[in-house]
Amino acid sequence: EGYKIGISNTVQGNGWREEMICAMKAEALASGKVDSLNIAHRNTDAAGQLEDIRNLIQAGVNAIVVNPTNADGINAAIKEATDKGIVVVAVDQAVTEPSAYILSNNQEEYAYIGAKWLFEQMGGKGAVVYMRGAAGAGADNDRDKGFKRAMAEYPDITIAQEVFTGWQQDQGKQQINDIIAAGVPFQGVWTSGIDNVIVDAFTEAGAPLVPIVGADNAGFVSQLSSVEGLKGAAVTNPGSVGGAGVALAIQILDGKVPAEKTVLVDPVLWDNTTEEGKAQIAAAQNPNLSPEWPVSVSIPGWTTYTMDQIIACKGPGE
Amino acid sequence: MAESETTAPVLDAEGVSKRFGAVQALRDASLRLGKGEIVALMGANGAGKSTLVKILTGALRRDTGHVRIRGTEARLNSPAAARRSGLVPVYQEPSLIPDLDVADNLRLGRTPVDAFRHWVAEMGISDLRLDDVIGDLPLATLRILDLARALAAEPDVLMLDEMTAALPTDLVEKVLRVVRQQADGGRSIIYISHRFAEIAAICDRATVLRDGATVGNLKIEPGIEERVVELMLGGKVAPVASETRSRAAASGDSAIIPRLRLRGLKAGTRLADVSFELNRGEVLGVVALEGQGQDELFDVLAGNRRPAAGSLEVDGRPVAFGHPADAIAAGLTLVPGDRAHALLMSRSVRENIALPLLARLRDWGAIRVRDEAARVTSAIERLQIDTRAQGEVRRLSGGNQQKVTIARWIAKGVNTLLLFDPTRGIDVRTKRQIYGLVRELAGQGAAVLFYTSELSEVPQACDRVVVIFNGRVVDVIPAAEADEATLMRAAYGLSRAGTEPA
Amino acid sequence: MTALNVGPTPLARIGRFMADNPLVPLILLLVGLVALLQILQPGVVNSRWLANTIKVAIPLAMLAACQTLTMLTGGIDLSAGTVATISAFATATLTPLVGAPAAILIALSVALVIGLVNGFGVAICRVHPLIMTLGTALIASGCLLVYQRYVIATGTKIPDFLVWLGTGRTLGLPNGLFLFLPFATLVIWMQRRTGFGRLLYALGSNEAAARLSGVRSWQVLLSLYALSGAIAGLTGLLYLGVVKTPSLSLALPLDLPSVAAAVVGGTSIFGGRGGFGGTIIGALILTVLGTMLTLMQIPEGGRRILFGLIILAVTALYIRLTEQGR
Amino acid sequence: MTRFLSKNSRTVGLAALLALLLVATKLIQPDFGASGLESLARAVLPFAFATVGMTIVVIAGGIDLSMAAMMAVASVTAAVLMEGASDGQAAIAVLGVLVLGLVMGAINGTLIVLTRVPDIVVTLAMLFVWQGVALLILNAPGGGAAPWLRDLVVGGVVLPGLPTALTEWLPKAVLFLVIAVALIWVPIRRSRLGLMLYAIGSDQLAAFRSGIPVGLTRIVAYALAGLFAALGGLSVTMGTGIGEPIPGPYLMASVAAVVLGGVVLGGGRGGIVGPVLAVFILRLVRMDLTLLSVDPNVTAIIEGTITVAVVMFGGLLAVRGMQK
Ligand SMILES: Nc1ncnc2c1ncn2[C@@H]1O[C@H](COP(=O)(O)OP(=O)(O)OP(=O)(O)O)[C@@H](O)[C@H]1O
Ligand SMILES: Nc1ncnc2c1ncn2[C@@H]1O[C@H](COP(=O)(O)OP(=O)(O)OP(=O)(O)O)[C@@H](O)[C@H]1O
Ligand SMILES: [Mg+2]
Ligand SMILES: [Mg+2]
């Protein structure tokens, strides 16, 4: 008798989240210990996620892996689940409910190391275009904290323009086009995951490139090694953390309870200005991957599936 | 002024003007109304009658002018305010809420139910239920309900805007009686109608509007009709339709194949069994009281409804219509009784008239602009449509809207025309023109089925008339013998002397 | 006319002119917004900015054509953004497999099929267009997500022609105009000068009356929604060229703005009134507004508030200007 | 009786469908019971309030695209005011949020009446305005909710004097919904104001000519929508314990439920029961799909199909009802 695992996710139709789901399915399959996955995967808010988690409880799952909409909003349902003996693992972002295990990408750190690298490239002074995610989203807020922390360390850096892309490619491209066309002076761009279209905008407009920091999305990573004159860095933000979450849940169900309830997956920065970074970028390249998918498709030490398995995107019983 | 009033007027409007963008609807309208008086407000289509009523009842703001109620200047900001001053209208278009039932409509207007019921019964509508939804009721009933609601409010001044246009003769008589009684009881009434017989029957005076200005105020007396018409039209007396009646096809020559042959047609609960023939070159009148199945008859012929039984032949070939498009393809075109069902209110006069030219799949391509313009212009001219507000049909006066529904088929070209009370709300001059037009079409070989609720039209327009009672044809009368009394008797199902009802 | 009826005042005459030519006040408002932008951000209004604005407004205007045409009949097409996204995603993922021409053909066929399904539901089953198109959007996006799982590793390629159309410039103007100008001409011609166009207004104004005049409305509606699907598909291709990333939510952010462009441009959702000319200006107004807010240095909340208030002010002004003549 | 059935065929049909779905749920998940109903009811709450508010404006001939954005404003305001507040202060905060909802709605309505811009454009513009306001109040999820408020919708109903087993299956959330709607809407529906709302939706010109203050009535309709949006926002905060400045998926869901529930877009026809039943049906379908562990992408396909199918079926019922 294998396990029955529930999954709750609240953003649909975005490459990162789709990769996360595939990683979850692949890990469940690769582990050989999971009978079925119940996946609630749609666009909704915390209230909708409460509904999904409660439905998963009704479905009688043994564990729930959840990518929370925000840290506090779904605590009630998590508590109901853990009270019933269901293992809950929050991935990508943390939750404040103490009974849950947390395996999260460190969003604050993500923004901090990227911004720090960028400000360093800019020589510690100048103006930066700060392209955030969706206004009012928890992850965006966490990243803002990291970005502001780096800003505080570089007093001569100013923000030329702060915009919200809403994590939409077309919005981001339109905004950077407007900024370039308006002749706003700036020396660097920090963008929260909408990255390859930003580089495109520079080349299409024939504008001089400035250092750009983005995420480890396949499209941007390939640009880092192919676009002439582009100085940039990709900060990893693996969607495969979902697979790691499933792995953790299975471990706990197997009785191997970790000492710490919280595990942070720390981001890594690959830049194309150092040899070491170039090597990392070359190794991570995957031109066949959808440009919106992060190239870090696995997390060593956690996930056990193969590249083929995650690309097949099949769970147990499919 | 034609006469001096002894008492102070209840309502006195002076120098009222109103402009709608390009259209100066009223320029200098005046009206005086004494206690217990019925004043006919007369004028050609588009003269500004309805606009004046709307201003007097607070539904529109006047641009200039004075309105005094019982001698004091009135500020009529809303229909509710006018109502409080004792001014209650029945507008030209039904003003009940279509999705609510009768009872809720009464509650909404704070109308006393008992008084309302009394008036409805008085006017001979017996089968009304308070939980009937307004939108499901026939137009004639709605007019009566509107009137009953106004009467129940016990107004000082009652304004009736073409209240009788959609009513059949029997109901008209009841309404006239009630209105006269109201006046005798001391209420004052403004009465708008294009029917002289009604004016002569109940009104005391007539105030005539032309191009938005009051041009005359005269006492009603025998023989006044031509005077009024002259005033309405400003001296340019209309060429009265010539009495060129062919009347040839009227005889039942069995050798020729009729254009249209109905056998035992049955539909709905009212149309029981109707058979008759309509020939080319003939104008066949249809006369019936309210609710005798004439609506269903026209709906079936127009392809708007499927018959439950019976057969229909066009030019000797049996036909079955599944959609109005089928009927139109067979040459049968309908001018419906309710113009609201026929018009694209937010579109232009031109688009409304040209609509049938584009209906078929093969007409979906480029519009032949010149051909269309020529047809539309000629139809507008033939029906004398006042096109000052042609950008949107909703802005036309009621009578001009009605003309657009007819013009559409004139522009398309007529084979068999089904006219359901086509002269509703149309002024005398144009009415005569329409009779002439109908005769002319028949003369050119068209067949016309002409239902009318105004019995005096029959001898002027028709060759023969079929009378329907209880969903059956009870009589067929040649136009020459179709005087109002005869028709009325037949319509009530009473046999004519010497003939047996079918 | 007698002496009493003096001719209209100059003001009233201007008003009537505006009422008869509703595009004029709309264009004036657009020019006003551009002037405001130039004041707020001196120097921004240059040729590069202009080309950029047109480039971005074109796909929006094309998607808004779907809304305009369906709204003329009292309907709406909420599946347009989804259809455009699917068409773009299918093209990008199929090009490496079957080549660009075949990929584009497949993508457009899929768009047409979704349009036909909408048309079938609206015209024949008489489902309310809002529900029908919302339903097909849900179904189609579900299918898209299922499909994408099978092409994760096939790689994507954007046909060069689309990139040229989406990002290239000729004489300083975006190449997208090569697609858009014929498109807009055709749509406006269709809506004004063809029987089909007139019938759209007729159905939106009074469907029962159109029926009595012999119009079989199912034919019109079925064709309309199929056409709308095809236009959305075409927009998706262009947008793929513009954004150059086949995102799973590529054109979804255009859904609400496409409705906004149509209504700001004077088309009524209850049908019978409006046209594509106004929609084009509406799309430009929204795009200029977007730029203005991007460049404004205020908190995001303030930007949204301003965006809403300016839309409201522009439409209210527009209505005042055109109402004068009534 | 037959008249009642034919007049309310849509509602009766929806109720039957809901019953059917409940039975199906029990078959899929044999231990589905009071706790399942309870979580269903809590999920329904914000959708139901949004739908009731939307229903009222649609009946009055309008549409309110700013519904979800107003909910977000109410939710963040409540969460900010209640964070760390005493029970008494929290009660005042709740009242304040309800008033805020009324005011937001009244602003929408007043702008529509004064500017004469179509409802859809005004509320579309206000959607951005209220979104902006929510972001200014709280730029990231946060705040808190008073525990007593959260308890208001948790668990089953327990009435003193009645055996617990008898009432416990009825979720408090349902009772809360019923009471809120009954207190606000039922008296209005029965008064002349209710008729006025239907009247302006049915035929604005006829309503005006019947002496109804059309502008004022429209403002009232939007104010009521705002009030229900506030209740919806409050129920989001009650459920999550925080406020979220990004509006949830309530706009389209409420429009869909309104149409599914038999309310005619354009106004004048329909009631509140149908749309609320539709909300329950849509939530229950989602629960069943999760219980069946259907592929999440196929879930969207099924939800879309069901939505369309219900409307088609409803249309059939309506045609049947007319023929009788
Ligand atoms: N809302 C409006 N906008 C523009 N023009 C209008 C409007 N209402 C009325 N008109 C115009 O004002 C003129 C007078 O119209 P009104 O309805 O008062 O005529 P009427 O005398 O009642 O005619 P009928 O006998 O045909 O009912 C017409 O030319 C009409 O087109
Ligand atoms: N030929 C027609 N075509 C389209 N609509 C029509 C036609 N004749 C009448 N109508 C409209 O249909 C409705 C019903 O017509 P009418 O008032 O004459 O009903 P009735 O015959 O008395 O009653 P019922 O139709 O219930 O038997 C009215 O709104 C009327 O205006
Ligand atoms: Mg009139
Ligand atoms: Mg009748």
Tab-separated table of C-alpha atoms in Angstrom, chain B residues 45-306:
chain	number	residue	atom	x	y	z
B	45	ASN	CA	-46.787	63.335	-37.205
B	46	GLY	CA	-43.808	65.018	-35.641
B	47	ALA	CA	-45.659	68.237	-34.860
B	48	GLY	CA	-44.619	67.965	-31.222
B	49	LYS	CA	-47.711	66.661	-29.451
B	50	SER	CA	-45.974	63.929	-27.495
B	51	THR	CA	-43.120	66.247	-26.661
B	52	LEU	CA	-45.566	68.734	-25.185
B	53	VAL	CA	-47.234	66.037	-23.104
B	54	LYS	CA	-43.848	64.870	-21.848
B	55	ILE	CA	-42.992	68.413	-20.837
B	56	LEU	CA	-46.309	68.941	-19.105
B	57	THR	CA	-45.808	65.745	-17.111
B	58	GLY	CA	-42.224	66.342	-16.107
B	59	ALA	CA	-40.715	63.618	-18.282
B	60	LEU	CA	-38.788	66.258	-20.233
B	61	ARG	CA	-37.528	69.706	-19.253
B	62	ARG	CA	-38.678	72.586	-21.398
B	63	ASP	CA	-36.109	74.988	-22.829
B	64	THR	CA	-38.325	78.059	-22.525
B	65	GLY	CA	-41.934	78.917	-21.765
B	66	HIS	CA	-44.340	78.964	-18.856
B	67	VAL	CA	-46.587	76.330	-17.423
B	68	ARG	CA	-49.200	77.372	-14.885
B	69	ILE	CA	-51.299	74.955	-12.931
B	70	ARG	CA	-54.425	76.500	-11.436
B	71	GLY	CA	-52.851	79.891	-11.949
B	72	THR	CA	-49.503	79.269	-10.276
B	73	GLU	CA	-46.249	78.782	-12.117
B	74	ALA	CA	-45.300	75.088	-11.996
B	75	ARG	CA	-41.860	73.598	-11.828
B	76	LEU	CA	-42.276	70.102	-13.191
B	77	ASN	CA	-38.998	68.341	-12.537
B	78	SER	CA	-40.111	64.742	-12.700
B	79	PRO	CA	-43.130	62.625	-13.523
B	80	ALA	CA	-43.533	62.106	-9.790
B	81	ALA	CA	-43.726	65.863	-9.229
B	82	ALA	CA	-46.287	66.288	-12.005
B	83	ARG	CA	-48.344	63.514	-10.506
B	84	ARG	CA	-48.366	65.303	-7.170
B	85	SER	CA	-49.748	68.350	-8.966
B	86	GLY	CA	-52.558	66.211	-10.312
B	87	LEU	CA	-51.215	65.791	-13.841
B	88	VAL	CA	-51.309	62.176	-14.938
B	89	PRO	CA	-50.421	60.963	-18.438
B	90	VAL	CA	-50.921	57.905	-20.557
B	91	TYR	CA	-47.939	58.110	-22.870
B	92	GLN	CA	-47.884	57.043	-26.484
B	93	GLU	CA	-45.692	54.042	-25.621
B	94	PRO	CA	-46.669	51.637	-22.834
B	95	SER	CA	-45.081	52.736	-19.567
B	96	LEU	CA	-45.594	49.665	-17.438
B	97	ILE	CA	-42.636	47.620	-16.265
B	98	PRO	CA	-42.464	44.616	-18.607
B	99	ASP	CA	-40.869	42.136	-16.203
B	100	LEU	CA	-43.152	42.804	-13.259
B	101	ASP	CA	-46.659	41.474	-12.881
B	102	VAL	CA	-49.714	43.688	-12.782
B	103	ALA	CA	-49.930	43.767	-8.983
B	104	ASP	CA	-46.302	44.824	-8.604
B	105	ASN	CA	-46.743	47.534	-11.200
B	106	LEU	CA	-49.620	48.888	-9.167
B	107	ARG	CA	-47.619	48.801	-5.945
B	108	LEU	CA	-44.772	50.535	-7.669
B	109	GLY	CA	-46.962	53.448	-8.678
B	110	ARG	CA	-48.905	53.348	-5.393
B	111	THR	CA	-52.061	52.780	-7.403
B	112	PRO	CA	-55.127	51.769	-5.380
B	113	VAL	CA	-55.928	48.235	-6.529
B	114	ASP	CA	-59.670	48.390	-6.080
B	115	ALA	CA	-60.055	51.518	-8.147
B	116	PHE	CA	-57.800	49.991	-10.758
B	117	ARG	CA	-59.856	46.823	-10.921
B	118	HIS	CA	-62.967	48.908	-11.213
B	119	TRP	CA	-61.675	50.750	-14.239
B	120	VAL	CA	-60.322	47.654	-15.922
B	121	ALA	CA	-63.691	45.998	-15.591
B	122	GLU	CA	-65.416	49.160	-16.734
B	123	MET	CA	-63.464	48.989	-19.970
B	124	GLY	CA	-64.424	45.421	-20.560
B	125	ILE	CA	-61.327	43.413	-19.772
B	126	SER	CA	-62.606	40.561	-17.709
B	127	ASP	CA	-59.895	37.936	-17.795
B	128	LEU	CA	-57.048	39.950	-16.301
B	129	ARG	CA	-55.129	38.339	-13.459
B	130	LEU	CA	-53.064	40.449	-11.126
B	131	ASP	CA	-50.197	37.972	-11.390
B	132	ASP	CA	-49.969	38.231	-15.152
B	133	VAL	CA	-46.562	39.497	-16.186
B	134	ILE	CA	-46.848	42.704	-18.200
B	135	GLY	CA	-44.459	41.562	-20.917
B	136	ASP	CA	-46.766	38.635	-21.748
B	137	LEU	CA	-49.844	40.789	-22.258
B	138	PRO	CA	-51.064	41.998	-25.641
B	139	LEU	CA	-50.539	45.609	-26.577
B	140	ALA	CA	-54.220	46.503	-26.439
B	141	THR	CA	-54.515	45.237	-22.887
B	142	LEU	CA	-51.447	47.230	-21.906
B	143	ARG	CA	-53.058	50.419	-23.169
B	144	ILE	CA	-56.146	49.733	-21.077
B	145	LEU	CA	-54.015	48.973	-18.015
B	146	ASP	CA	-52.101	52.204	-18.518
B	147	LEU	CA	-55.379	54.103	-18.669
B	148	ALA	CA	-56.894	52.306	-15.699
B	149	ARG	CA	-53.798	53.075	-13.685
B	150	ALA	CA	-54.051	56.742	-14.584
B	151	LEU	CA	-57.752	56.859	-13.756
B	152	ALA	CA	-57.212	55.175	-10.423
B	153	ALA	CA	-54.904	58.022	-9.479
B	154	GLU	CA	-57.918	60.364	-9.715
B	155	PRO	CA	-56.068	63.044	-11.631
B	156	ASP	CA	-57.148	66.643	-12.120
B	157	VAL	CA	-55.712	66.624	-15.595
B	158	LEU	CA	-55.535	63.457	-17.634
B	159	MET	CA	-53.386	63.400	-20.759
B	160	LEU	CA	-54.043	60.650	-23.240
B	161	ASP	CA	-51.446	60.365	-26.004
B	162	GLU	CA	-52.837	58.200	-28.812
B	163	MET	CA	-54.403	56.006	-26.229
B	164	THR	CA	-56.741	54.433	-28.773
B	165	ALA	CA	-54.343	53.869	-31.672
B	166	ALA	CA	-53.751	50.216	-30.861
B	167	LEU	CA	-57.291	49.488	-29.722
B	168	PRO	CA	-59.985	47.733	-31.700
B	169	THR	CA	-63.272	49.532	-32.229
B	170	ASP	CA	-65.211	47.940	-29.401
B	171	LEU	CA	-62.628	48.957	-26.829
B	172	VAL	CA	-62.341	52.423	-28.302
B	173	GLU	CA	-66.000	53.006	-27.655
B	174	LYS	CA	-65.675	51.999	-24.038
B	175	VAL	CA	-62.657	54.203	-23.568
B	176	LEU	CA	-64.412	57.178	-25.116
B	177	ARG	CA	-67.373	56.696	-22.839
B	178	VAL	CA	-65.177	56.559	-19.771
B	179	VAL	CA	-63.220	59.622	-20.821
B	180	ARG	CA	-66.378	61.625	-21.427
B	181	GLN	CA	-67.672	60.612	-18.013
B	182	GLN	CA	-64.455	61.815	-16.439
B	183	ALA	CA	-64.882	65.218	-18.006
B	184	ASP	CA	-68.476	65.358	-16.946
B	185	GLY	CA	-67.270	64.629	-13.450
B	186	GLY	CA	-65.135	67.772	-13.533
B	187	ARG	CA	-61.757	66.433	-14.618
B	188	SER	CA	-59.862	68.006	-17.473
B	189	ILE	CA	-58.444	66.024	-20.318
B	190	ILE	CA	-55.913	66.511	-23.079
B	191	TYR	CA	-56.772	64.060	-25.795
B	192	ILE	CA	-54.412	63.178	-28.643
B	193	SER	CA	-55.632	61.102	-31.550
B	194	HIS	CA	-55.419	61.081	-35.306
B	195	ARG	CA	-58.991	59.836	-35.591
B	196	PHE	CA	-61.492	62.609	-36.264
B	197	ALA	CA	-64.451	60.496	-35.332
B	198	GLU	CA	-63.181	60.219	-31.787
B	199	ILE	CA	-62.414	63.915	-31.559
B	200	ALA	CA	-65.858	64.781	-32.798
B	201	ALA	CA	-67.435	62.359	-30.362
B	202	ILE	CA	-65.975	63.622	-27.113
B	203	CYS	CA	-63.840	66.752	-27.417
B	204	ASP	CA	-64.887	70.302	-26.671
B	205	ARG	CA	-62.069	72.165	-28.338
B	206	ALA	CA	-59.064	71.428	-30.502
B	207	THR	CA	-55.643	72.986	-30.191
B	208	VAL	CA	-53.619	72.526	-33.348
B	209	LEU	CA	-49.817	72.285	-33.453
B	210	ARG	CA	-47.776	72.763	-36.579
B	211	ASP	CA	-43.969	72.451	-36.643
B	212	GLY	CA	-43.867	72.818	-32.896
B	213	ALA	CA	-46.020	75.929	-32.632
B	214	THR	CA	-49.662	76.356	-31.702
B	215	VAL	CA	-51.423	77.582	-34.817
B	216	GLY	CA	-55.037	77.375	-33.874
B	217	ASN	CA	-57.554	76.789	-31.184
B	218	LEU	CA	-61.090	76.046	-32.264
B	219	LYS	CA	-64.360	74.748	-31.014
B	220	ILE	CA	-65.387	71.348	-32.219
B	221	GLU	CA	-68.446	71.501	-34.389
B	222	PRO	CA	-69.704	69.582	-37.377
B	223	GLY	CA	-67.653	70.061	-40.517
B	224	ILE	CA	-64.572	71.260	-38.698
B	225	GLU	CA	-62.403	68.488	-40.047
B	226	GLU	CA	-61.136	70.204	-43.181
B	227	ARG	CA	-60.392	73.389	-41.205
B	228	VAL	CA	-58.250	71.445	-38.788
B	229	VAL	CA	-56.455	69.606	-41.548
B	230	GLU	CA	-55.733	72.910	-43.227
B	231	LEU	CA	-54.312	74.316	-40.009
B	232	MET	CA	-52.259	71.206	-39.357
B	233	LEU	CA	-50.736	71.279	-42.779
B	234	GLY	CA	-50.362	75.016	-43.038
B	235	GLY	CA	-52.522	75.735	-46.042
B	236	LYS	CA	-50.711	73.229	-48.234
B	237	VAL	CA	-53.669	70.928	-48.443
B	238	ALA	CA	-52.686	67.418	-49.179
B	239	PRO	CA	-53.547	65.833	-52.476
B	240	VAL	CA	-56.250	63.515	-51.253
B	241	ALA	CA	-55.816	60.031	-52.538
B	242	SER	CA	-57.667	59.661	-55.746
B	243	GLU	CA	-60.574	57.300	-55.689
B	244	THR	CA	-59.131	55.083	-58.362
B	245	ARG	CA	-60.208	51.735	-57.187
B	246	SER	CA	-59.699	48.937	-59.558
B	247	ARG	CA	-61.932	46.519	-57.661
B	248	ALA	CA	-61.501	44.148	-60.539
B	249	ALA	CA	-60.030	41.198	-58.766
B	250	ALA	CA	-62.652	41.301	-56.092
B	251	SER	CA	-65.014	38.993	-57.834
B	252	GLY	CA	-64.563	35.359	-57.004
B	253	ASP	CA	-63.412	34.268	-60.429
B	254	SER	CA	-62.531	30.639	-59.751
B	255	ALA	CA	-60.485	30.257	-62.918
B	256	ILE	CA	-57.529	32.301	-61.688
B	257	ILE	CA	-55.231	30.809	-59.081
B	258	PRO	CA	-55.328	32.933	-55.940
B	259	ARG	CA	-52.111	34.415	-54.641
B	260	LEU	CA	-52.814	33.039	-51.228
B	261	ARG	CA	-55.221	30.309	-50.187
B	262	LEU	CA	-55.864	29.377	-46.550
B	263	ARG	CA	-57.703	26.199	-45.630
B	264	GLY	CA	-58.766	25.464	-42.077
B	265	LEU	CA	-55.884	27.320	-40.507
B	266	LYS	CA	-55.594	26.803	-36.761
B	267	ALA	CA	-53.024	28.156	-34.311
B	268	GLY	CA	-52.761	28.774	-30.591
B	269	THR	CA	-55.915	28.900	-28.540
B	270	ARG	CA	-57.640	31.585	-30.533
B	271	LEU	CA	-57.272	30.922	-34.234
B	272	ALA	CA	-59.689	28.043	-34.703
B	273	ASP	CA	-60.451	27.535	-38.381
B	274	VAL	CA	-59.840	30.175	-40.980
B	275	SER	CA	-60.170	29.761	-44.725
B	276	PHE	CA	-60.137	32.420	-47.402
B	277	GLU	CA	-58.422	33.428	-50.572
B	278	LEU	CA	-56.431	36.484	-51.451
B	279	ASN	CA	-56.012	37.396	-55.111
B	280	ARG	CA	-53.452	39.427	-56.955
B	281	GLY	CA	-54.475	43.015	-57.331
B	282	GLU	CA	-56.750	42.764	-54.351
B	283	VAL	CA	-56.805	44.514	-51.017
B	284	LEU	CA	-58.540	42.187	-48.619
B	285	GLY	CA	-59.582	43.713	-45.337
B	286	VAL	CA	-59.661	41.784	-42.073
B	287	VAL	CA	-61.929	42.967	-39.311
B	288	ALA	CA	-62.127	41.493	-35.855
B	289	LEU	CA	-62.590	42.523	-32.272
B	290	GLU	CA	-59.691	42.281	-29.858
B	291	GLY	CA	-58.351	38.754	-29.440
B	292	GLN	CA	-60.290	36.874	-32.106
B	293	GLY	CA	-57.177	35.194	-33.465
B	294	GLN	CA	-56.102	37.830	-35.956
B	295	ASP	CA	-52.647	38.105	-34.359
B	296	GLU	CA	-52.058	34.404	-34.747
B	297	LEU	CA	-53.353	34.557	-38.298
B	298	PHE	CA	-50.835	37.207	-39.288
B	299	ASP	CA	-48.064	35.496	-37.369
B	300	VAL	CA	-48.704	32.251	-39.212
B	301	LEU	CA	-48.818	33.941	-42.596
B	302	ALA	CA	-45.577	35.762	-41.833
B	303	GLY	CA	-43.776	32.556	-40.885
B	304	ASN	CA	-43.404	33.761	-37.325
B	305	ARG	CA	-45.388	30.888	-35.922
B	306	ARG	CA	-46.306	27.403	-37.075
